[in-house]
Amino acid sequence: AWAPNAAVAAARPAFAVGGSSTALFSAVASYSTNQVGEAATESFRLQFKEDDTVISPWHDIPLMSDNGAYNMVVEIPKMTKAKMEVATKEESNPIAQDIKKGKLRDYHGPIFWNYGCLPQTWEDPNVEHPELKCFGDDDPIDVVEIGSASLPMGSVKEVKPLGVLAMIDDGELDWKVLAVATDDPLASEYNDVDDVPEAVKAGIREWFRWYKTPDDKPINSFGFDEKFLDVAETKKIIEETHEAWKKLRSGETDAGKLWTGK
């Protein structure tokens, strides 16, 4: 466990908004965000737009850029606590703060990396992993970005995958992609998971192992001997979740309560 000081623990997320709307710090300059409602309230939403049209950050932003980089939708800036996420069941999937038992959800201490998801991916809860024997968590695949900059909430950042950790949360498979922003100085040094210092990988694993225990939840476990898989396996897993998203989006897989725009 960690013991953040009060100043860090009180940190709130930065938004990719200036006033009510601004262009995203993005690989695609035509994206913008629009804040609806006040931060730290149940009504807060961060909508995404392309030109003047509201879009879904999950379904309408491409998984990859033309240059081969992956696009990360930033939900939680590093060193903040508010548990923000793409609202997969709401129209156009804005970013909102998660609610548990009627209360806005915050981490008990700050997350030390930028956190978000890869668009156009989905961890299918109907498919059992052949080795881990658990099912997907019904969300886009998560990304932990380890660069030096704090990335604003709602920004779309080109990232370079380095590895992936198979977290098992309450019996569900919840992949965590380890990545670095392509414009971060570390991107020229890190090409695969073995290039990342063990202390960084262990820090990420242990943070995700323990972060729910203050709520009297059990610790999380990890597959594959708790090791990060290499970049080649990571890209295969991302592609599998992309194919699952395609089936969801086309209607081949039942969406249940998820909003797919179809």
Coordinates of N, CA and C in Angstrom, one line a residue, residues 56-64 69-73 75 86-88 93 116-125 136-143 159 161 164 173-177 234-249 253 258-260:
S56 N -18.5 9.6 -30.3 CA -18.1 8.7 -29.2 C -16.6 8.5 -29.2
P57 N -16.0 8.8 -28.0 CA -14.5 8.5 -28.0 C -14.2 7.0 -28.1
W58 N -15.2 6.2 -27.8 CA -15.0 4.7 -27.8 C -15.2 4.2 -29.3
H59 N -16.2 4.7 -30.0 CA -16.5 4.1 -31.3 C -16.0 4.9 -32.5
D60 N -15.8 6.2 -32.3 CA -15.6 7.0 -33.5 C -14.1 7.4 -33.6
I61 N -13.3 7.4 -32.6 CA -11.9 7.6 -32.7 C -11.2 6.3 -33.1
P62 N -10.4 6.4 -34.1 CA -9.8 5.1 -34.5 C -8.8 4.5 -33.5
L63 N -8.6 3.2 -33.5 CA -7.7 2.6 -32.7 C -6.2 3.0 -32.9
M64 N -5.9 3.2 -34.2 CA -4.6 3.5 -34.6 C -4.6 4.7 -35.5
A69 N 0.9 4.4 -34.8 CA 0.8 4.5 -33.3 C -0.6 4.2 -32.9
Y70 N -0.8 3.9 -31.6 CA -2.1 3.6 -31.1 C -2.7 4.9 -30.4
N71 N -3.9 5.1 -30.5 CA -4.6 6.3 -29.9 C -5.1 5.9 -28.5
M72 N -4.7 6.6 -27.5 CA -5.1 6.5 -26.1 C -6.1 7.6 -25.8
V73 N -7.3 7.3 -25.3 CA -8.2 8.2 -24.7 C -7.9 8.4 -23.2
E75 N -8.4 9.1 -19.6 CA -9.6 9.3 -18.6 C -9.1 9.9 -17.3
V86 N -14.8 6.5 -19.6 CA -15.8 6.5 -20.7 C -17.0 5.8 -20.3
A87 N -18.2 6.5 -20.4 CA -19.4 5.9 -19.9 C -20.0 5.0 -21.0
T88 N -19.7 3.8 -21.0 CA -20.0 2.9 -22.1 C -21.5 2.7 -22.3
N93 N -21.1 8.1 -25.2 CA -20.0 7.7 -24.3 C -19.1 8.8 -23.8
G116 N -6.1 5.4 -19.1 CA -7.2 5.6 -20.1 C -7.5 4.3 -20.8
C117 N -8.0 4.4 -22.0 CA -8.3 3.2 -22.8 C -8.0 3.4 -24.2
L118 N -8.0 2.3 -25.0 CA -7.8 2.3 -26.4 C -9.2 2.3 -27.0
P119 N -9.5 3.2 -27.9 CA -10.8 3.2 -28.6 C -10.9 2.0 -29.5
Q120 N -12.2 1.7 -29.8 CA -12.5 0.6 -30.8 C -11.9 -0.7 -30.3
T121 N -11.9 -0.9 -29.0 CA -11.6 -2.2 -28.4 C -12.7 -2.6 -27.4
W122 N -12.8 -3.9 -27.1 CA -13.8 -4.4 -26.1 C -13.3 -5.7 -25.6
E123 N -13.4 -5.8 -24.2 CA -13.1 -7.1 -23.6 C -14.4 -7.8 -23.4
D124 N -14.6 -8.8 -24.3 CA -15.9 -9.5 -24.4 C -16.2 -10.3 -23.2
P125 N -17.3 -10.0 -22.5 CA -17.7 -10.8 -21.3 C -18.3 -12.2 -21.6
G136 N -14.0 -11.5 -20.2 CA -13.7 -10.1 -20.3 C -14.6 -9.3 -19.4
D137 N -14.1 -8.1 -19.1 CA -14.8 -7.2 -18.1 C -15.8 -6.2 -18.7
D138 N -16.1 -6.4 -20.0 CA -17.2 -5.6 -20.7 C -16.8 -4.2 -20.9
D139 N -15.5 -3.8 -21.0 CA -15.0 -2.5 -21.2 C -14.0 -2.4 -22.3
P140 N -13.7 -1.2 -22.8 CA -12.5 -1.1 -23.7 C -11.2 -1.5 -22.9
I141 N -10.2 -1.9 -23.6 CA -9.0 -2.3 -23.0 C -8.3 -1.1 -22.3
D142 N -7.8 -1.2 -21.1 CA -7.2 -0.1 -20.3 C -5.7 0.1 -20.7
V143 N -5.2 1.3 -20.5 CA -3.9 1.7 -20.8 C -3.3 2.4 -19.6
V159 N 0.3 6.6 -28.5 CA 1.1 5.9 -27.6 C 1.8 4.7 -28.3
P161 N 2.7 0.8 -27.4 CA 2.6 -0.3 -26.4 C 3.9 -0.9 -26.1
V164 N 1.8 -5.9 -21.5 CA 0.5 -6.0 -21.0 C 0.4 -6.9 -19.8
L173 N -11.4 -10.8 -16.4 CA -10.1 -10.5 -17.0 C -10.1 -9.0 -17.4
D174 N -9.1 -8.3 -16.9 CA -9.0 -6.8 -17.1 C -7.6 -6.5 -17.5
W175 N -7.3 -6.6 -18.8 CA -6.0 -6.3 -19.3 C -5.5 -4.9 -19.0
K176 N -4.3 -4.7 -18.7 CA -3.7 -3.4 -18.5 C -2.5 -3.3 -19.5
V177 N -2.7 -2.5 -20.5 CA -1.6 -2.2 -21.5 C -0.6 -1.2 -20.9
T234 N 1.3 -8.3 -26.7 CA 0.4 -7.2 -26.4 C -0.4 -6.8 -27.6
K235 N 0.3 -6.6 -28.8 CA -0.4 -6.2 -30.0 C -1.4 -7.3 -30.4
K236 N -1.1 -8.6 -30.2 CA -2.1 -9.6 -30.5 C -3.3 -9.5 -29.7
I237 N -3.1 -9.2 -28.4 CA -4.3 -9.0 -27.5 C -5.1 -7.8 -27.8
I238 N -4.4 -6.7 -28.2 CA -5.1 -5.5 -28.6 C -6.0 -5.8 -29.8
E239 N -5.4 -6.6 -30.8 CA -6.1 -6.9 -32.0 C -7.3 -7.8 -31.7
E240 N -7.2 -8.7 -30.8 CA -8.3 -9.6 -30.4 C -9.4 -8.7 -29.8
T241 N -9.1 -7.7 -29.0 CA -10.1 -6.9 -28.4 C -10.7 -5.9 -29.5
H242 N -9.9 -5.6 -30.5 CA -10.5 -4.8 -31.6 C -11.5 -5.6 -32.5
E243 N -11.1 -6.9 -32.7 CA -12.0 -7.8 -33.4 C -13.3 -8.0 -32.6
A244 N -13.2 -8.1 -31.3 CA -14.4 -8.2 -30.5 C -15.3 -7.0 -30.6
W245 N -14.6 -5.8 -30.6 CA -15.4 -4.5 -30.7 C -16.1 -4.5 -32.1
K246 N -15.4 -5.0 -33.1 CA -16.1 -5.0 -34.5 C -17.4 -5.8 -34.4
K247 N -17.3 -6.9 -33.8 CA -18.5 -7.7 -33.6 C -19.6 -7.1 -32.8
L248 N -19.2 -6.4 -31.8 CA -20.1 -5.6 -30.9 C -20.8 -4.5 -31.7
R249 N -20.0 -3.8 -32.5 CA -20.4 -2.6 -33.2 C -21.4 -3.0 -34.4
T253 N -22.5 -9.4 -32.0 CA -22.5 -9.7 -30.6 C -23.5 -8.8 -29.9
L258 N -24.9 -1.7 -23.3 CA -23.9 -0.8 -23.9 C -24.4 0.0 -25.0
W259 N -23.9 1.3 -25.1 CA -24.3 2.2 -26.2 C -23.3 2.1 -27.3
T260 N -23.8 1.6 -28.5 CA -22.9 1.4 -29.6 C -23.2 2.4 -30.8

